[in-house]
mmCIF file of C-alpha atoms in Angstrom:
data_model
loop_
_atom_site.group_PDB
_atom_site.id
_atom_site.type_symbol
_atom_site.label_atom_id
_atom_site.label_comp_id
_atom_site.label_asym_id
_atom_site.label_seq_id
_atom_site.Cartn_x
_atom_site.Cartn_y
_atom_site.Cartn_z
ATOM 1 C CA UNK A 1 0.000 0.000 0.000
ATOM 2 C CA UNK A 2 0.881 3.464 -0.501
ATOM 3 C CA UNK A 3 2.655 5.646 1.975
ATOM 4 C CA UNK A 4 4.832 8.355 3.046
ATOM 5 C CA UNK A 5 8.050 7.464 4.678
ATOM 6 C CA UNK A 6 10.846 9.533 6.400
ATOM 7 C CA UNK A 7 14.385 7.823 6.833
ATOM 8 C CA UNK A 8 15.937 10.459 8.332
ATOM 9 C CA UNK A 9 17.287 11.895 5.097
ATOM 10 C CA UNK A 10 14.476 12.409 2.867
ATOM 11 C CA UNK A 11 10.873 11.832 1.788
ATOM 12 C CA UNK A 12 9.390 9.545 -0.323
ATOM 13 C CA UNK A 13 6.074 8.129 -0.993
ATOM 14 C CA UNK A 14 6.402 4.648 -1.585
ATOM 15 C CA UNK A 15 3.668 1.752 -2.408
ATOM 16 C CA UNK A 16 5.143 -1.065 -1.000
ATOM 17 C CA UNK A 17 3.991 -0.791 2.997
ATOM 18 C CA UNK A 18 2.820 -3.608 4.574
ATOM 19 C CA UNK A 19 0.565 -3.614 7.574
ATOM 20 C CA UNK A 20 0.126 -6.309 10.678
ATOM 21 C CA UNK A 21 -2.890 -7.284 11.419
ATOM 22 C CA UNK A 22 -5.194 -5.480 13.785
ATOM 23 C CA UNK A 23 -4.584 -6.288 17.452
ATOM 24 C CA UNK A 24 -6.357 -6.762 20.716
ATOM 25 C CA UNK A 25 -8.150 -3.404 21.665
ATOM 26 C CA UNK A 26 -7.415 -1.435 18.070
ATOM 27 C CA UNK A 27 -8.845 -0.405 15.395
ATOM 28 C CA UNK A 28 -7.534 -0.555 11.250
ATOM 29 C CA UNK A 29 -8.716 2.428 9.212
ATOM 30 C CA UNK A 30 -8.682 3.270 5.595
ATOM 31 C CA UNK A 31 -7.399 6.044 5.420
ATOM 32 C CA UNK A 32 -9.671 9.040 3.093
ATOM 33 C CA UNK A 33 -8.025 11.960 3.622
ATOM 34 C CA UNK A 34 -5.478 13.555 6.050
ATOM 35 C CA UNK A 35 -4.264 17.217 6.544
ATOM 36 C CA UNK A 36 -0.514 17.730 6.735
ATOM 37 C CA UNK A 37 0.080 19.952 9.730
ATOM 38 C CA UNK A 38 3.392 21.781 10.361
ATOM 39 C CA UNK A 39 4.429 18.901 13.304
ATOM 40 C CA UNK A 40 4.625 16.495 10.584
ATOM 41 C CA UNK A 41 7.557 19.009 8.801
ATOM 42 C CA UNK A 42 8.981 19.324 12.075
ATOM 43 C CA UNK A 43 10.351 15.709 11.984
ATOM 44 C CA UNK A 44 11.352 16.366 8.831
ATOM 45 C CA UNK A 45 13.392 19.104 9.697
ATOM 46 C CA UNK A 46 14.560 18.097 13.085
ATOM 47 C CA UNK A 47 12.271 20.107 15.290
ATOM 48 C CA UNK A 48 10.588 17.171 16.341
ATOM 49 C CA UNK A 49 13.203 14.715 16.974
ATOM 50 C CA UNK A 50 11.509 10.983 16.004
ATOM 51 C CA UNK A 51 13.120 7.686 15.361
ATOM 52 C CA UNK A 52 13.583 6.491 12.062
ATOM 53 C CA UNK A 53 12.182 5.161 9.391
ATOM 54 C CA UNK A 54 8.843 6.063 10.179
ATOM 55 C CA UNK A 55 5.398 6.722 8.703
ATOM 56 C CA UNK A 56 4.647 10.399 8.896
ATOM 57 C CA UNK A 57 0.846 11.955 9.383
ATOM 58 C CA UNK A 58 -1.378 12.249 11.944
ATOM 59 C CA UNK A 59 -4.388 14.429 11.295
ATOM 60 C CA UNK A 60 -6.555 11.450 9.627
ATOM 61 C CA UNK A 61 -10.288 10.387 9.114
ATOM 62 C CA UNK A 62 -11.292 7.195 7.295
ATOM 63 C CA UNK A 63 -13.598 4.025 7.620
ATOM 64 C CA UNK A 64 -12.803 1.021 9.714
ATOM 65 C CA UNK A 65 -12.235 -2.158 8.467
ATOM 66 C CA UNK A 66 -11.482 -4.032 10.871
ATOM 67 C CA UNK A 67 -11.420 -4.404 15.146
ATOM 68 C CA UNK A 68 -9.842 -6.440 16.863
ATOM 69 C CA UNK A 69 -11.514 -8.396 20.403
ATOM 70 C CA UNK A 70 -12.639 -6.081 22.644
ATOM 71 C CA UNK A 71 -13.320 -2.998 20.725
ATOM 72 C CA UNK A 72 -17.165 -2.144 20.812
ATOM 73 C CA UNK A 73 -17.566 1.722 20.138
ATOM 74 C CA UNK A 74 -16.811 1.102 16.152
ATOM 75 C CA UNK A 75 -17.071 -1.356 13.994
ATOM 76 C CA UNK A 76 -16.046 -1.905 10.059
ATOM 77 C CA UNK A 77 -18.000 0.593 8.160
ATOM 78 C CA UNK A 78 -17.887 3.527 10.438
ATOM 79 C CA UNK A 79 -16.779 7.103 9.491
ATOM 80 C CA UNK A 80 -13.800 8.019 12.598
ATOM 81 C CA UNK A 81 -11.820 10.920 13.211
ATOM 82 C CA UNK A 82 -8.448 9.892 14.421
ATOM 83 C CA UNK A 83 -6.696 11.636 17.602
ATOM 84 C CA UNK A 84 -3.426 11.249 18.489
ATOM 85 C CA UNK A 85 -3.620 10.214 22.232
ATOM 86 C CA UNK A 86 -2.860 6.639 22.565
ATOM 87 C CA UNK A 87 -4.009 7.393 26.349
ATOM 88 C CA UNK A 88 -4.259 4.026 28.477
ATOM 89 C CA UNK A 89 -7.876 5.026 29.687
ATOM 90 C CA UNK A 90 -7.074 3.555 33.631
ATOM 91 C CA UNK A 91 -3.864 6.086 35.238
ATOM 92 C CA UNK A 92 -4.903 8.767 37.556
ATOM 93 C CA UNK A 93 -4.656 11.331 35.048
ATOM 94 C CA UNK A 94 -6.966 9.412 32.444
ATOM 95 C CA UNK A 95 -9.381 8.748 35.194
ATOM 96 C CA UNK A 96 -8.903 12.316 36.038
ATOM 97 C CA UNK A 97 -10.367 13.275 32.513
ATOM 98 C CA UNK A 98 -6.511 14.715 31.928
ATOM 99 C CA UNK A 99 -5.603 12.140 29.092
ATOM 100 C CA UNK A 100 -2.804 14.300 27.350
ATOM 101 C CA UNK A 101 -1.179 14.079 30.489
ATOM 102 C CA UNK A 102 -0.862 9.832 30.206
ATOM 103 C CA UNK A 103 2.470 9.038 30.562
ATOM 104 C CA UNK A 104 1.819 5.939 28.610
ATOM 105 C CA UNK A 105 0.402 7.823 25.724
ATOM 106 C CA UNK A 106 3.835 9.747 25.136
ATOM 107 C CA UNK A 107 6.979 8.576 23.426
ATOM 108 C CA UNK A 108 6.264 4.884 23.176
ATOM 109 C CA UNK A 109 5.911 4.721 19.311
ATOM 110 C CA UNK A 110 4.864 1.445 17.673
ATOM 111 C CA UNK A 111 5.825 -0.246 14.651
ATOM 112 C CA UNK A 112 2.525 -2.151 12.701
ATOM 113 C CA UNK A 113 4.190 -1.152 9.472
ATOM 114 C CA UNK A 114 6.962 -2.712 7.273
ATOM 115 C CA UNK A 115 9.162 -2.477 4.156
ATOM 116 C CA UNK A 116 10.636 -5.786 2.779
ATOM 117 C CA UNK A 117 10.871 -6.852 6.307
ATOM 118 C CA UNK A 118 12.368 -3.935 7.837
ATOM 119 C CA UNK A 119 9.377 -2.447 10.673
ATOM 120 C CA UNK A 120 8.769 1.323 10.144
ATOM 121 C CA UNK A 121 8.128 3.466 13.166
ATOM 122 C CA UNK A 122 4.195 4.901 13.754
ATOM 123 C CA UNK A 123 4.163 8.810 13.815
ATOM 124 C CA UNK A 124 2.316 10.690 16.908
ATOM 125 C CA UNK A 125 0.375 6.614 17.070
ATOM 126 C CA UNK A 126 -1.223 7.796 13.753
ATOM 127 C CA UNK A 127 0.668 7.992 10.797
ATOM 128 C CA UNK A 128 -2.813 8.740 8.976
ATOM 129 C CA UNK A 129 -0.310 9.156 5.334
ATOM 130 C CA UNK A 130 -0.890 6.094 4.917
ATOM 131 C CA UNK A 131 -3.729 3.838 2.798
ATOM 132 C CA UNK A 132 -4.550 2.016 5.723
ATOM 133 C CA UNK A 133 -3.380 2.298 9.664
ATOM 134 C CA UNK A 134 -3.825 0.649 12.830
ATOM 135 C CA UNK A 135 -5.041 2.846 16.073
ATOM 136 C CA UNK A 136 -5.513 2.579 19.878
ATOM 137 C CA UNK A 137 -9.484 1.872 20.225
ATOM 138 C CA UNK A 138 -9.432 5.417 21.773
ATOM 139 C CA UNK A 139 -7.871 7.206 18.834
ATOM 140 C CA UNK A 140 -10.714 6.328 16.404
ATOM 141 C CA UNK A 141 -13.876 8.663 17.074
ATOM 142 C CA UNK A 142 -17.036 7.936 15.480
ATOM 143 C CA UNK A 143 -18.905 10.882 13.492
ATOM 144 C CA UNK A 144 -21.840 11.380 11.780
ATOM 145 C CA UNK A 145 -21.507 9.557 7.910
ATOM 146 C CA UNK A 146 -22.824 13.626 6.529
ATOM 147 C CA UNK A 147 -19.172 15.049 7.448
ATOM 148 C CA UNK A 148 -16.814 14.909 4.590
ATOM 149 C CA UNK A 149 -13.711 13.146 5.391
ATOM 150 C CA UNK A 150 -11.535 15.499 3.552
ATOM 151 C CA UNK A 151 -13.102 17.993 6.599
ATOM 152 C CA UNK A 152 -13.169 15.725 9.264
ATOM 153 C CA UNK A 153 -9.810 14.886 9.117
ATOM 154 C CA UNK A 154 -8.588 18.300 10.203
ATOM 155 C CA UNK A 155 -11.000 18.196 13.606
ATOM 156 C CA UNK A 156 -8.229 15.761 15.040
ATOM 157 C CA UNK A 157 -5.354 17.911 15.516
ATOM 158 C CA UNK A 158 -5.738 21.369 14.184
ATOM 159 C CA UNK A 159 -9.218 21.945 15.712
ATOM 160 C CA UNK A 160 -8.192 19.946 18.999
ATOM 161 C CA UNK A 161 -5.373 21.636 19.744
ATOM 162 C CA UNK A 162 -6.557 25.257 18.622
ATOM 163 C CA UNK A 163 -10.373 25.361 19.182
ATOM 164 C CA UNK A 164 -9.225 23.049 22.420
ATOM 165 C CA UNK A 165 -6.456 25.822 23.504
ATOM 166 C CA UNK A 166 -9.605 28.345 24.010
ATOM 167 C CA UNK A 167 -12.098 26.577 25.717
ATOM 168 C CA UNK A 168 -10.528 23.646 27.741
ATOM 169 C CA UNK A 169 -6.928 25.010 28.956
ATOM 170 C CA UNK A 170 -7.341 28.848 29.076
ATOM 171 C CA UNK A 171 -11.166 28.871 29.438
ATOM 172 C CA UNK A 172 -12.312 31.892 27.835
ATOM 173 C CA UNK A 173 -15.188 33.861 28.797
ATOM 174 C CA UNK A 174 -17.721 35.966 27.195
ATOM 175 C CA UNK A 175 -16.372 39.224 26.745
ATOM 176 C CA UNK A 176 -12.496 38.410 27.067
ATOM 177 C CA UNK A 177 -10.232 40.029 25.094
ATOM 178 C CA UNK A 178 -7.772 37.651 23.140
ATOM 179 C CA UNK A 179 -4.729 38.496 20.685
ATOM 180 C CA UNK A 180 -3.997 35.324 18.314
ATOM 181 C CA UNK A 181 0.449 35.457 16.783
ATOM 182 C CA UNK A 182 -0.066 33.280 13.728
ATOM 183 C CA UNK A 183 -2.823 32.963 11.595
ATOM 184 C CA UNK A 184 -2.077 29.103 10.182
ATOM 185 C CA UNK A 185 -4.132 25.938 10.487
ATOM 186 C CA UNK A 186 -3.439 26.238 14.513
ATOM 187 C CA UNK A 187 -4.174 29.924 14.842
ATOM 188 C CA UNK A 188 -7.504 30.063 12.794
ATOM 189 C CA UNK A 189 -9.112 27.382 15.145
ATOM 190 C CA UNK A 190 -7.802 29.631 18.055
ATOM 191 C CA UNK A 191 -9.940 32.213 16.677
ATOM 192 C CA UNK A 192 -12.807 30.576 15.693
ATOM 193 C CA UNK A 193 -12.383 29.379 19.398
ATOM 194 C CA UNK A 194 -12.229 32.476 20.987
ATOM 195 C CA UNK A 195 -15.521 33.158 18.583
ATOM 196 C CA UNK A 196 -17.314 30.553 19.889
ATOM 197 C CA UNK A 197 -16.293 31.173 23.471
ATOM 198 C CA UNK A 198 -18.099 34.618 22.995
ATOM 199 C CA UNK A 199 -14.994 36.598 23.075
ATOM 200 C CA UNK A 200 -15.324 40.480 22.484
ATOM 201 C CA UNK A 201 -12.332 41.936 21.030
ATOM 202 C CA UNK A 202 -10.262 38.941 18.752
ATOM 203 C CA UNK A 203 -7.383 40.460 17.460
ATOM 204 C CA UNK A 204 -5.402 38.444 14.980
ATOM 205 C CA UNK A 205 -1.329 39.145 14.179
ATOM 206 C CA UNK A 206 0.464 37.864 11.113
ATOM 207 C CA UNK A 207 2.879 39.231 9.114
ATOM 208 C CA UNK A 208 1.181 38.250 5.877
ATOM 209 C CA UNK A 209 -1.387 40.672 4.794
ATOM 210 C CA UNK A 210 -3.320 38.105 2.599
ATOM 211 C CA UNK A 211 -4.202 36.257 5.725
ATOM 212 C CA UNK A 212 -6.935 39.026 6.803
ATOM 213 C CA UNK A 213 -9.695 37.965 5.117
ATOM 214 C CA UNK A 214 -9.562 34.343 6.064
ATOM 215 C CA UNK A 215 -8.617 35.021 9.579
ATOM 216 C CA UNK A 216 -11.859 38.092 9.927
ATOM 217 C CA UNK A 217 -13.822 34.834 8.345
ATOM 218 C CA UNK A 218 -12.944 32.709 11.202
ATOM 219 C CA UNK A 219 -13.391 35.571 14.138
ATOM 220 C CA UNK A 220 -11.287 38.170 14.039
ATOM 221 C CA UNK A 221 -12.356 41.256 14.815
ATOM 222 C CA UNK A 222 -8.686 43.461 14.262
ATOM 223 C CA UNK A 223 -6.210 41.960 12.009
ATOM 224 C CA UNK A 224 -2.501 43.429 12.425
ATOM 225 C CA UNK A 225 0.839 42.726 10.564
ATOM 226 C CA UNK A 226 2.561 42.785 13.567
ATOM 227 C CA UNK A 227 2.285 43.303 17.837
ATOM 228 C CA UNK A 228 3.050 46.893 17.790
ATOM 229 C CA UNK A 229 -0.501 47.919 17.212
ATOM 230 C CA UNK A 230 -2.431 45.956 19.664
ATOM 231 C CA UNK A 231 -2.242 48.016 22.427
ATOM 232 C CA UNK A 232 -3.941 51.016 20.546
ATOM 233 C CA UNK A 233 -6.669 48.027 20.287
ATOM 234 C CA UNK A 234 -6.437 47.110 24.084
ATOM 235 C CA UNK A 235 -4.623 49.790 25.894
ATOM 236 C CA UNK A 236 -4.545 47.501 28.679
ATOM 237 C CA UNK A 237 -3.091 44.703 27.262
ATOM 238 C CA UNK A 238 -4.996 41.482 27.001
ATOM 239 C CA UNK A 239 -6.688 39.186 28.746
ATOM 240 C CA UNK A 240 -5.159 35.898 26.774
ATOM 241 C CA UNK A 241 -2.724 35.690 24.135
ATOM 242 C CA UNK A 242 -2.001 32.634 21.894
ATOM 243 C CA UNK A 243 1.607 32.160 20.844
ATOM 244 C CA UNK A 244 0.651 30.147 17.675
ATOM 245 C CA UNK A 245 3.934 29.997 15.325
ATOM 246 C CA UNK A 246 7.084 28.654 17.843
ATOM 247 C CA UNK A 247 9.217 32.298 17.913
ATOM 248 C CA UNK A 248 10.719 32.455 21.448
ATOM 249 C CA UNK A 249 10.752 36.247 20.646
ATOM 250 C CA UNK A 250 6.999 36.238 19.663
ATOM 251 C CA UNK A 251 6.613 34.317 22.662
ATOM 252 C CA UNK A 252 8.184 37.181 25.210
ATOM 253 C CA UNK A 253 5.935 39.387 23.068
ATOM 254 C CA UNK A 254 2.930 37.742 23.892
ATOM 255 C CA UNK A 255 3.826 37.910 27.530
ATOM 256 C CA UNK A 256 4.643 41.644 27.443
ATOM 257 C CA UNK A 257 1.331 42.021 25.832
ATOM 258 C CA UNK A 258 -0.648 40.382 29.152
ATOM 259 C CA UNK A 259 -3.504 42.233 30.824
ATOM 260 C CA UNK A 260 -3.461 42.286 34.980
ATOM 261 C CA UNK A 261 -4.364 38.383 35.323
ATOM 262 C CA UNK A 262 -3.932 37.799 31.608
ATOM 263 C CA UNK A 263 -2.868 34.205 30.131
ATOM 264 C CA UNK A 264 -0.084 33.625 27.416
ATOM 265 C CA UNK A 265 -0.751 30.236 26.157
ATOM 266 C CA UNK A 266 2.233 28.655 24.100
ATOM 267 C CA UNK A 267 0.545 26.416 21.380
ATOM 268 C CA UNK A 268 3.674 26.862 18.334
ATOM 269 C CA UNK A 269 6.494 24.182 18.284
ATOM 270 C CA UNK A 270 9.989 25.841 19.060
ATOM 271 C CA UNK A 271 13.283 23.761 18.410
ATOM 272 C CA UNK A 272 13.719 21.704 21.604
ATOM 273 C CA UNK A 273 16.715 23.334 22.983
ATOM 274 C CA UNK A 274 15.393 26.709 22.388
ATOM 275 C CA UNK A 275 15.094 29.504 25.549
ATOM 276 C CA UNK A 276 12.658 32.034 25.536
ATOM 277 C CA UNK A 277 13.006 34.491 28.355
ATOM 278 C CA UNK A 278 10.852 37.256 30.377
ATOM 279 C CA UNK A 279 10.403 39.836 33.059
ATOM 280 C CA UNK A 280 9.779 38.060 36.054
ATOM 281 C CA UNK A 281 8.662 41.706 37.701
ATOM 282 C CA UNK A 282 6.058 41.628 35.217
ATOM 283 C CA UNK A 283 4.509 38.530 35.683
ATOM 284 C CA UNK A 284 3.201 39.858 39.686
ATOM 285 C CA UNK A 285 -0.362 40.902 38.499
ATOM 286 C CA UNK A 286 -1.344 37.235 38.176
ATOM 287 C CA UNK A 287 -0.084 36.923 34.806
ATOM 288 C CA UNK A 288 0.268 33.443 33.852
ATOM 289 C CA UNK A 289 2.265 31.415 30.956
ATOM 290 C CA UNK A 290 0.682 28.222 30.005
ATOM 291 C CA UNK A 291 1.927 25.290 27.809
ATOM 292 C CA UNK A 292 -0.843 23.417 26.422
ATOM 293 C CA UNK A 293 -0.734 19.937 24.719
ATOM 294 C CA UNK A 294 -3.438 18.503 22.017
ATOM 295 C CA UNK A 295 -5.552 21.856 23.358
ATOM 296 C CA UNK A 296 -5.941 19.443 27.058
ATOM 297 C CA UNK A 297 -8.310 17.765 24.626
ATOM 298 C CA UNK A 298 -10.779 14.733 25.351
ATOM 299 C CA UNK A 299 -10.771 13.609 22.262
ATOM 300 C CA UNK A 300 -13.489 10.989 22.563
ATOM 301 C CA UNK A 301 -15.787 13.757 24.200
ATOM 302 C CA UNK A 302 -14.570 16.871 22.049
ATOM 303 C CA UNK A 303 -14.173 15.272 18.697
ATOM 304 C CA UNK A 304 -17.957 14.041 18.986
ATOM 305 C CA UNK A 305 -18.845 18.289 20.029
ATOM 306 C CA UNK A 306 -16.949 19.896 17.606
ATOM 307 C CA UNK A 307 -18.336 16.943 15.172
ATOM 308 C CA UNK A 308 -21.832 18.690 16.297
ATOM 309 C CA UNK A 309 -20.766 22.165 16.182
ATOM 310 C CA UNK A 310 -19.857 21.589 12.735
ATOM 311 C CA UNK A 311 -23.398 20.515 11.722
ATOM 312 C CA UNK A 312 -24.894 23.417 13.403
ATOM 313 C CA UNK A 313 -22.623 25.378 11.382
ATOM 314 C CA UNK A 314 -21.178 27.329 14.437
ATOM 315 C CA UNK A 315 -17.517 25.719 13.428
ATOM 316 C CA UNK A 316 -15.564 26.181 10.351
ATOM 317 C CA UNK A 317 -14.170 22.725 8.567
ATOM 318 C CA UNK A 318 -14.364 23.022 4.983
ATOM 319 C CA UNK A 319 -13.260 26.398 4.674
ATOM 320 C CA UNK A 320 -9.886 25.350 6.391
ATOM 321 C CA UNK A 321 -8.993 22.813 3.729
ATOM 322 C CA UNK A 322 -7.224 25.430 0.947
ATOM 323 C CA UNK A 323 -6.329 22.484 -1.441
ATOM 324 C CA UNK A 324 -6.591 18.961 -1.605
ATOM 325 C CA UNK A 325 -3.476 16.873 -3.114
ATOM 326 C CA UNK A 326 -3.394 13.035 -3.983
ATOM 327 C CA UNK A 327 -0.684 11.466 -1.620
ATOM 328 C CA UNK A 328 1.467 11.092 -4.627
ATOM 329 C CA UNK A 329 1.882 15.132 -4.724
ATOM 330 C CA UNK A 330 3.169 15.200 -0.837
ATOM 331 C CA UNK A 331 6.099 17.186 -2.179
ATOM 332 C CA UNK A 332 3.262 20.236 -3.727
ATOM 333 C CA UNK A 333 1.823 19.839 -0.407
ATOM 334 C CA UNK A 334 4.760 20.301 1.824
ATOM 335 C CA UNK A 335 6.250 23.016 -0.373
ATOM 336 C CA UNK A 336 2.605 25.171 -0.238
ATOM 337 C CA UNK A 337 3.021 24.997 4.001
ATOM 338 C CA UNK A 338 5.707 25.960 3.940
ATOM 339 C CA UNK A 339 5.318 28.917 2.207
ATOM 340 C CA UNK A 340 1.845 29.581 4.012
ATOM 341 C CA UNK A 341 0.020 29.142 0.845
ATOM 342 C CA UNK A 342 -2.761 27.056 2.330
ATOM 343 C CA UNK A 343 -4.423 27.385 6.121
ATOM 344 C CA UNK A 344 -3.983 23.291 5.461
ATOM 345 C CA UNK A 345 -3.490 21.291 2.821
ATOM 346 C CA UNK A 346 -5.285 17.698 2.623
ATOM 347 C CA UNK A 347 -4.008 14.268 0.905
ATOM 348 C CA UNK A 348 -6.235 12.436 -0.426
ATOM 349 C CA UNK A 349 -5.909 8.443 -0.860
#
């Protein structure tokens, strides 16, 4: 089957994966259509460091076609939405309703794939580039059969971790002011976040101009090229600010920009080693800095809302997808992120 593979020098999409079968307590999807996301360049270009070979992707929805003995929420034929939290469903934190915080959800990659013999590594317990893949029962999400997948793909890791970002780790009110650096796939479900929180000012910052219109059609009330202006917006500063693009200076910027009790809430992926740094003086109103994985998602209980919110037509899906690209163009694709052509890009299988 087709696939695209990473072996720690290049790309390629190849057509000779093989797959296990499906396991005790998992699910195998076929894979419709999955949105590259900027994490899956960052193991490309060594800001996520990942063993290698492995199977990149992890924004997916597909059908299942198969579950293996004990798996009852799905069965073959169902449309899913795939998250990436391989959470273990029985530590404290899981039965805390914290399951990005599993310790046995993070950096225990698998390996169900293989070339001639050789066992590939699975990507974020995804890798959704591929024609078929095999997920924790958890990680596959039922939703309605009425959602496209090419849509529905992006609602398990863009809209988690950006629509998630607003309303389950910083918790924004009606009325709150909120300033949004970056305007990609990550930022414009921050601000459609913030809209459907009921936020009053939403004040957008990105250095490309031709990002206004998209960003005003996801919430934004003020669109800037840069920080400079948003205190003529909110003298005061503001009550949250999401650091959306991974720039330890636009990072100290978004603290300097904090209200009295505001919240800077880091959601971009620096280089590991990187060192941001701050005031500390300034940070005695009750300012706070927040780090926030997979937006401190539920994925089995937000995927199915957002799912929902979608239908009502209160969330934005299919405006998100820019272009669509089949797998074999994964080059087009990565090349059109990177220049922040598209707010995503989606392959298709």
């Amino acid at each position: 089957m087709k696939g695209v593979v990473y072996d720690g020098e290049r790309v390629r999409v190849v057509d000779d994966l093989e797959i296990r079968d499906v396991g005790p307590g998992e699910v195998m999807v076929e894979v419709a259509a999955a949105g590259l996301c900027h994490s899956d360049l960052s193991v490309i270009d060594g800001t996520i460091p990942f063993p290698v070979p492995v199977v990149l992707g992890h924004e997916g929805a597909g059908v299942v076609t198969a579950i293996g003995p004990g798996v009852g929420h799905v069965a073959p034929g169902d449309h899913v939405s795939l998250s990436t939290l391989a959470n273990c469903g029985a530590c404290a934190d899981c039965d805390r309703g914290r399951p990005t915080m599993c310790r046995r959800a993070i950096g225990r990659p698998g390996r169900p794939f293989s070339r001639a013999g050789v066992p590939l590594f699975q990507f974020a317990s995804n890798s959704a580039f591929a024609e078929r893949t095999i997920v924790k029962a958890v990680q596959a999400v039922k939703i309605p059969d009425d959602i496209p997948l090419t849509s529905a793909a992006l609602i398990g890791c863009g809209v988690l971790t950006g629509v998630g970002a607003v309303l389950n780790r910083a918790r924004v009110d009606r009325g709150d002011t909120v300033v949004v650096i970056g305007t990609g796939g990550i930022g414009l479900n921050v601000l459609q976040g913030a809209r459907i929180a009921g936020a009053g000012a939403i004040v957008a910052v990105d250095s490309n101009p031709a990002k206004e219109v998209v960003a005003r059609q996801f919430g934004a009330t003020h669109f800037l090229s840069s920080t400079e202006g948003v205190r003529e917006i909110l003298p005061t500063g503001a009550d949250h600010v999401f650091e959306c693009v991974g720039s330890t200076a636009l990072v100290r910027q978004a603290i300097d920009l904090l209200d009295r009790r505001g919240q800077a809430v880091l959601l971009g992926m620096p280089a590991a080693t990187a060192e941001a740094s701050f005031v500390p003086a300034a940070m005695f109103l009750d300012k706070s800095v927040l780090g926030c994985r997979y937006g401190s998602s539920r994925p089995q209980h937000d995927i199915a809302l957002y799912a929902e919110l979608y239908r009502q037509g209160r969330l934005l899906l299919d405006e998100l997808v820019t272009a669509t690209y089949p797998v074999e163009d994964f080059a087009k694709a990565a090349e059109d992120a990177e220049h922040g052509r598209v707010a995503r890009g989606v392959l298709t299988f």
